[in-house]
Amino acid sequence: MVQRILNDPDNIVDEMISGFLKTHKDIVEATENNRVIKAKNIPKDKVGIITGGGSGHKPAFIGYVGKNMCDAVAVGEVFSSPTAMAFLDAAKAVDQKKGVACLYGNYSGDNMNVKMAIKMAIKQGITIKSVIANDDVASAPKNQREKRRGVAGEILMWKIGGAKAAQGGNLDEVIAAAQKAIDSTRSVGIGLSPCTLPAAGHPNFEIKPGMMEMGIGHHGEPGMEICSLKTAKEIAEKMINIVIPDYPFKEQDEVVVLVSGLGATPVMELYVLYNEIEKLIKTKNIIIYKAYVGNYFTSLEMKGATLTIMKLDQELKKLIDMPAYTMGLKQK
Amino acid sequence: MVQRILNDPDNIVDEMISGFLKTHKDIVEATENNRVIKAKNIPKDKVGIITGGGSGHKPAFIGYVGKNMCDAVAVGEVFSSPTAMAFLDAAKAVDQKKGVACLYGNYSGDNMNVKMAIKMAIKQGITIKSVIANDDVASAPKNQREKRRGVAGEILMWKIGGAKAAQGGNLDEVIAAAQKAIDSTRSVGIGLSPCTLPAAGHPNFEIKPGMMEMGIGHHGEPGMEICSLKTAKEIAEKMINIVIPDYPFKEQDEVVVLVSGLGATPVMELYVLYNEIEKLIKTKNIIIYKAYVGNYFTSLEMKGATLTIMKLDQELKKLIDMPAYTMGLKQK
Amino acid sequence: MNVFENKKGKIILLKMVKTIQENKVYLGDLDGLIGDGDHGMNMNKGFSLFEKRYCKNDFSFTDGLKNLGMLLMNEIGGSMGPIYGTVFIGMAEAGENLETISLEDFSKILEAGYNGLMEIVEARAGDKTLVDTLFPTLKSLKTDVVLGVDFVVALDKMKAAAKQGSESTKDMVARYGRSSRLGERSRGVLDTGSVSCYLILAAMADGIKEILKEL
Amino acid sequence: MNVFENKKGKIILLKMVKTIQENKVYLGDLDGLIGDGDHGMNMNKGFSLFEKRYCKNDFSFTDGLKNLGMLLMNEIGGSMGPIYGTVFIGMAEAGENLETISLEDFSKILEAGYNGLMEIVEARAGDKTLVDTLFPTLKSLKTDVVLGVDFVVALDKMKAAAKQGSESTKDMVARYGRSSRLGERSRGVLDTGSVSCYLILAAMADGIKEILKEL
Ligand SMILES: Nc1ncnc2c1ncn2[C@@H]1O[C@H](COP(=O)(O)OP(=O)(O)O)[C@@H](O)[C@H]1O
Ligand SMILES: Nc1ncnc2c1ncn2[C@@H]1O[C@H](COP(=O)(O)OP(=O)(O)O)[C@@H](O)[C@H]1O
Ligand SMILES: [Mg+2]
Ligand SMILES: [Mg+2]
Ligand SMILES: [Mg+2]
Ligand SMILES: [Mg+2]
């Protein structure tokens, strides 16, 4: 028996969308495709920013629709890619003949569906270009970066891509900025307890009490290592030691740090973890320009956290500083 | 073994504060009392708004420090009132000789400590007046409203009180607005799984799989009834049937609805729940002027949710619409 | 008989639906081991929606495949939408003009589905995906066409080939899809897609056998 | 002897600290049943902090109580900060000028603490709070003063009274504090504050007895 608030697990995504639209009337609106949500009052003549992904990651993905971030999102079942049709309809909903940037995460379902959507879009005279987030260091060795998953780094990619489009960048410039953002970004996740798919009756996998999983994916994909549960300080060290050398981030680099909970870890603990991460980054003489801490990209009710670091240059700095107004990220 | 990210449970609050201050440099700053956090750039010549409470409720309480909400917050141990000294120091940190409004929740520890702080403040020439939130319908019968706990309704009280002070209201006006806000507000909570205090090694109480607790407090205080876990629709009905008749909210009333998760319930489910609540409220011809859905007032990693409804009049409508910029609530 | 009537094919689709429904939990659990646990659920959702929407009326084998494929592709998404969508639509298009379907026809139909899939996925036999089921199944059929084996016998051999193909994934290391990131940790567990593919192909064979028997 | 020297009182405070430390988990679990589970933790934090900060040096009974009370009040908060803070500070102030403390003095000291508490809480005996421990304990002491009972005997009787007072909360329905909202559901469980209060008073009695014995 899963302790959940729901009606029929098969309808959870549609009901969630309905509740979301009712709550955030000022930010989002429905489209003809009930699996596509778009921003209200999209500024004229700009490149459209779309994304899409499985449900169960709130605020991602629909929580990042709004001012200066995504213009439309394709919504999939829990942990499943949206359909090609939904990606296509998202593009159609925001296309202003300036082209559409589809900024999404590297999962085989999403890859296939986006590819198909792009093919269909071409037939309809819409240009979609895409950037595939692959920030999750733990998911493949560095020489196979193209295999790495996209995780919370996607949020920074949307922030940068959305801001570039808002500035009036053309499609290639938007794509280049988003690509630079994700290329400058590295993440890693740790899991402390599993999640349960609403339609399944039992946890997806197991993490034994007293243990933790390093490098877990945000669908609970198994990580690199199962080890005994460490202190916040030790966890921070482990995460930092995976993320920093991979890029590598170096002395005097200015970075954005994003610590996201996976759903059920009290936010209090995320601040405790960030407190340690900040100290370690300082020790390395890396400069934290901005930090985000909270439940930004979750995995249902998993316990755990992800660490994401993005290296900034002058352009990225300006773009990260632009205001944003979405359910998941509001910034002056 | 509790699956937590922490170092020493005895230091969790201090480390959390440290991480919070580092993350939200643009919104908050430290004070001389390390258990008091204040807003940055508090506008001149206004009534000070303070609150305080135990930790473990993130974003509450420090997450509501900032523009047009609270000016300072006294921070207690997990689930424990801050000291009288912390309340006093919070008042001192924001006193501009216009008086200080202490807007807090009805718990015996907080009551005692605030009372003492007020006594000490008088000796130091500071005027503190207080409003005690008691929105939790399940915690006492209506004829003993003074015994009811304060829960998520506190957020609306801070929003209203903070906005009134920002408008330039004097102390009595601010107190009156905050009192009106909480008098117009009713809440109820349901629990689906327990929480574990960081320093204890095991859950605080038990909710059997397949069961839920109606009227639970947001420290896990036992509720009115333990019943079998219902569908989202039935849960919404139960909650509505407790909250609506108590005030009572009537046809054509304009209301704010706040659905908060208790920590570990996926936000997806909160939208599913709100979707049902909205339908029921509509059926009663009550008008939802504004809705908030998310983890606004949590209870560590409890699963469950609270429903809060506030009746609006013209004044409250204006105040609820004022912008706010805090970690927990950002609004244009 | 050595051919079956395309228009009698509904029973085949019904068997496919049933096997997915019956194995929903098993497929989900398998996916949970090295994936994200949603395979059974998604497959069940798609196949059950197909049943609900189309199975009140009669339809042919290829029309059924086409509608199921379109539904998976356009309404289910995930990895299975494009993958099985492509396979089933490819099969449907290759056979839609046929009134009767012989072993050779069926082999060509499956080959068309397989070829469609090869255009959209990079995975090949040995990569621990459903390709490991599909490829040997097709090979078995093609061999039996050449050998002139009886349709029913070929269908039984095809089932065995599909099963063996699926079981062969157990010792493989995943190279595509979600579990590919596990490397060695993916070894020792069946690939869930290869299992659902086996179940579908076995149901297809059983359905065809049933029609062949009727005659 | 029928008096003890105030300045020898450190041992009393040490015993109080020890009993709280030893019962941290028990008190937390009791609080979890009808409260929020933090009582053991908070008490332990306060008393252990007191030990760490003050117990390297010697101090008198009343100075110890004062410092412990101030620390609870100013650094621990919760309900226990103001409650035990008020009690201990009240006791300390009533006795700080005494060099030796007789049964009558001790009774007056505790009464001062009790009176201080009555000013800040509305709860009275019968409301299922620590008042149910404190009130009968004080009553027992006052009676024994009138009866002229030996100090040590009075201390044993006081311990028994405290224990019985605490146990009496089991059948009560809470009317103040967190568990008061439970109504009938609060019956059948000891009030955690009444238990910590019993433990503290018992430790106090034992500490005094030890000093009295030494002489
Ligand atoms: N890139 C790919 N190429 C071939 N097969 C794949 C690929 N990605 C996934 N699969 C197949 O899909 C199965 C998983 O399907 P499913 O769980 O429904 O999707 P997802 O992995 O997106 O959650 C795998 O077991 C594998 O057989
Ligand atoms: N208003 C009150 N009056 C008297 N005693 C109280 C009151 N509130 C709480 N208590 C005592 O405090 C105990 C609980 O203490 P503790 O758990 O530390 O604080 P909290 O209830 O704030 O979590 C209760 O068992 C009761 O004895
Ligand atoms: Mg999936
Ligand atoms: Mg408490
Ligand atoms: Mg899967
Ligand atoms: Mg307590």
mmCIF file of N, CA, C and O in Angstrom, chain A residues 18-19 22-23 25, chain B residues 236 240 257 272-284 286 288 291:
data_model
loop_
_atom_site.group_PDB
_atom_site.id
_atom_site.type_symbol
_atom_site.label_atom_id
_atom_site.label_comp_id
_atom_site.label_asym_id
_atom_site.label_seq_id
_atom_site.Cartn_x
_atom_site.Cartn_y
_atom_site.Cartn_z
ATOM 1 N N SER A 18 -4.115 19.516 -14.561
ATOM 2 C CA SER A 18 -5.313 20.310 -14.316
ATOM 3 C C SER A 18 -5.144 21.174 -13.067
ATOM 4 O O SER A 18 -5.426 22.381 -13.076
ATOM 5 N N GLY A 19 -4.657 20.592 -11.993
ATOM 6 C CA GLY A 19 -4.425 21.351 -10.769
ATOM 7 C C GLY A 19 -3.375 22.433 -10.966
ATOM 8 O O GLY A 19 -3.497 23.549 -10.448
ATOM 9 N N LYS A 22 -4.824 25.404 -12.869
ATOM 10 C CA LYS A 22 -5.716 26.196 -12.024
ATOM 11 C C LYS A 22 -4.940 27.064 -11.038
ATOM 12 O O LYS A 22 -5.352 28.156 -10.696
ATOM 13 N N THR A 23 -3.831 26.524 -10.560
ATOM 14 C CA THR A 23 -3.053 27.249 -9.545
ATOM 15 C C THR A 23 -2.270 28.409 -10.148
ATOM 16 O O THR A 23 -2.194 29.481 -9.555
ATOM 17 N N LYS A 25 -2.537 30.256 -12.978
ATOM 18 C CA LYS A 25 -3.222 30.957 -14.072
ATOM 19 C C LYS A 25 -2.456 32.172 -14.565
ATOM 20 O O LYS A 25 -2.590 32.578 -15.711
ATOM 21 N N ALA B 236 -10.133 15.307 -0.257
ATOM 22 C CA ALA B 236 -10.534 16.702 -0.458
ATOM 23 C C ALA B 236 -11.889 16.957 0.184
ATOM 24 O O ALA B 236 -12.087 17.974 0.870
ATOM 25 N N ILE B 240 -12.479 19.632 3.132
ATOM 26 C CA ILE B 240 -13.419 20.733 2.866
ATOM 27 C C ILE B 240 -14.537 20.724 3.909
ATOM 28 O O ILE B 240 -14.939 21.773 4.410
ATOM 29 N N VAL B 257 -6.875 30.048 -1.285
ATOM 30 C CA VAL B 257 -6.701 28.644 -0.919
ATOM 31 C C VAL B 257 -5.211 28.322 -0.933
ATOM 32 O O VAL B 257 -4.509 28.656 -1.884
ATOM 33 N N VAL B 272 -2.838 17.279 -7.662
ATOM 34 C CA VAL B 272 -3.994 16.379 -7.802
ATOM 35 C C VAL B 272 -5.017 16.694 -6.709
ATOM 36 O O VAL B 272 -6.222 16.798 -6.965
ATOM 37 N N LEU B 273 -4.536 16.889 -5.498
ATOM 38 C CA LEU B 273 -5.433 17.214 -4.385
ATOM 39 C C LEU B 273 -6.099 18.570 -4.606
ATOM 40 O O LEU B 273 -7.318 18.717 -4.433
ATOM 41 N N TYR B 274 -5.305 19.549 -5.007
ATOM 42 C CA TYR B 274 -5.886 20.874 -5.235
ATOM 43 C C TYR B 274 -6.936 20.828 -6.339
ATOM 44 O O TYR B 274 -7.964 21.518 -6.267
ATOM 45 N N ASN B 275 -6.670 20.018 -7.340
ATOM 46 C CA ASN B 275 -7.634 19.877 -8.441
ATOM 47 C C ASN B 275 -9.009 19.465 -7.891
ATOM 48 O O ASN B 275 -10.043 19.981 -8.327
ATOM 49 N N GLU B 276 -9.023 18.560 -6.922
ATOM 50 C CA GLU B 276 -10.292 18.126 -6.318
ATOM 51 C C GLU B 276 -10.870 19.208 -5.399
ATOM 52 O O GLU B 276 -12.075 19.449 -5.386
ATOM 53 N N ILE B 277 -10.006 19.820 -4.638
ATOM 54 C CA ILE B 277 -10.462 20.874 -3.719
ATOM 55 C C ILE B 277 -11.113 22.006 -4.501
ATOM 56 O O ILE B 277 -12.184 22.507 -4.139
ATOM 57 N N GLU B 278 -10.473 22.386 -5.577
ATOM 58 C CA GLU B 278 -11.005 23.476 -6.398
ATOM 59 C C GLU B 278 -12.405 23.143 -6.896
ATOM 60 O O GLU B 278 -13.312 23.989 -6.878
ATOM 61 N N LYS B 279 -12.575 21.887 -7.341
ATOM 62 C CA LYS B 279 -13.891 21.501 -7.856
ATOM 63 C C LYS B 279 -14.953 21.608 -6.764
ATOM 64 O O LYS B 279 -16.055 22.107 -6.993
ATOM 65 N N LEU B 280 -14.612 21.132 -5.574
ATOM 66 C CA LEU B 280 -15.580 21.154 -4.469
ATOM 67 C C LEU B 280 -15.929 22.582 -4.062
ATOM 68 O O LEU B 280 -17.084 22.900 -3.782
ATOM 69 N N ILE B 281 -14.921 23.418 -4.020
ATOM 70 C CA ILE B 281 -15.172 24.812 -3.619
ATOM 71 C C ILE B 281 -16.062 25.483 -4.650
ATOM 72 O O ILE B 281 -16.990 26.235 -4.311
ATOM 73 N N LYS B 282 -15.792 25.205 -5.909
ATOM 74 C CA LYS B 282 -16.617 25.759 -6.990
ATOM 75 C C LYS B 282 -18.076 25.343 -6.827
ATOM 76 O O LYS B 282 -18.991 26.147 -6.986
ATOM 77 N N THR B 283 -18.279 24.065 -6.524
ATOM 78 C CA THR B 283 -19.637 23.545 -6.331
ATOM 79 C C THR B 283 -20.387 24.343 -5.276
ATOM 80 O O THR B 283 -21.607 24.483 -5.325
ATOM 81 N N LYS B 284 -19.661 24.837 -4.311
ATOM 82 C CA LYS B 284 -20.290 25.602 -3.233
ATOM 83 C C LYS B 284 -20.426 27.075 -3.591
ATOM 84 O O LYS B 284 -20.761 27.900 -2.727
ATOM 85 N N ILE B 286 -18.256 29.204 -3.982
ATOM 86 C CA ILE B 286 -17.250 30.068 -3.342
ATOM 87 C C ILE B 286 -16.198 30.371 -4.402
ATOM 88 O O ILE B 286 -15.864 29.511 -5.224
ATOM 89 N N ILE B 288 -12.573 31.275 -5.774
ATOM 90 C CA ILE B 288 -11.142 31.226 -5.444
ATOM 91 C C ILE B 288 -10.438 32.402 -6.124
ATOM 92 O O ILE B 288 -10.319 32.451 -7.335
ATOM 93 N N ALA B 291 -4.660 31.015 -5.445
ATOM 94 C CA ALA B 291 -4.319 29.719 -4.861
ATOM 95 C C ALA B 291 -2.811 29.578 -4.750
ATOM 96 O O ALA B 291 -2.060 30.043 -5.608
#
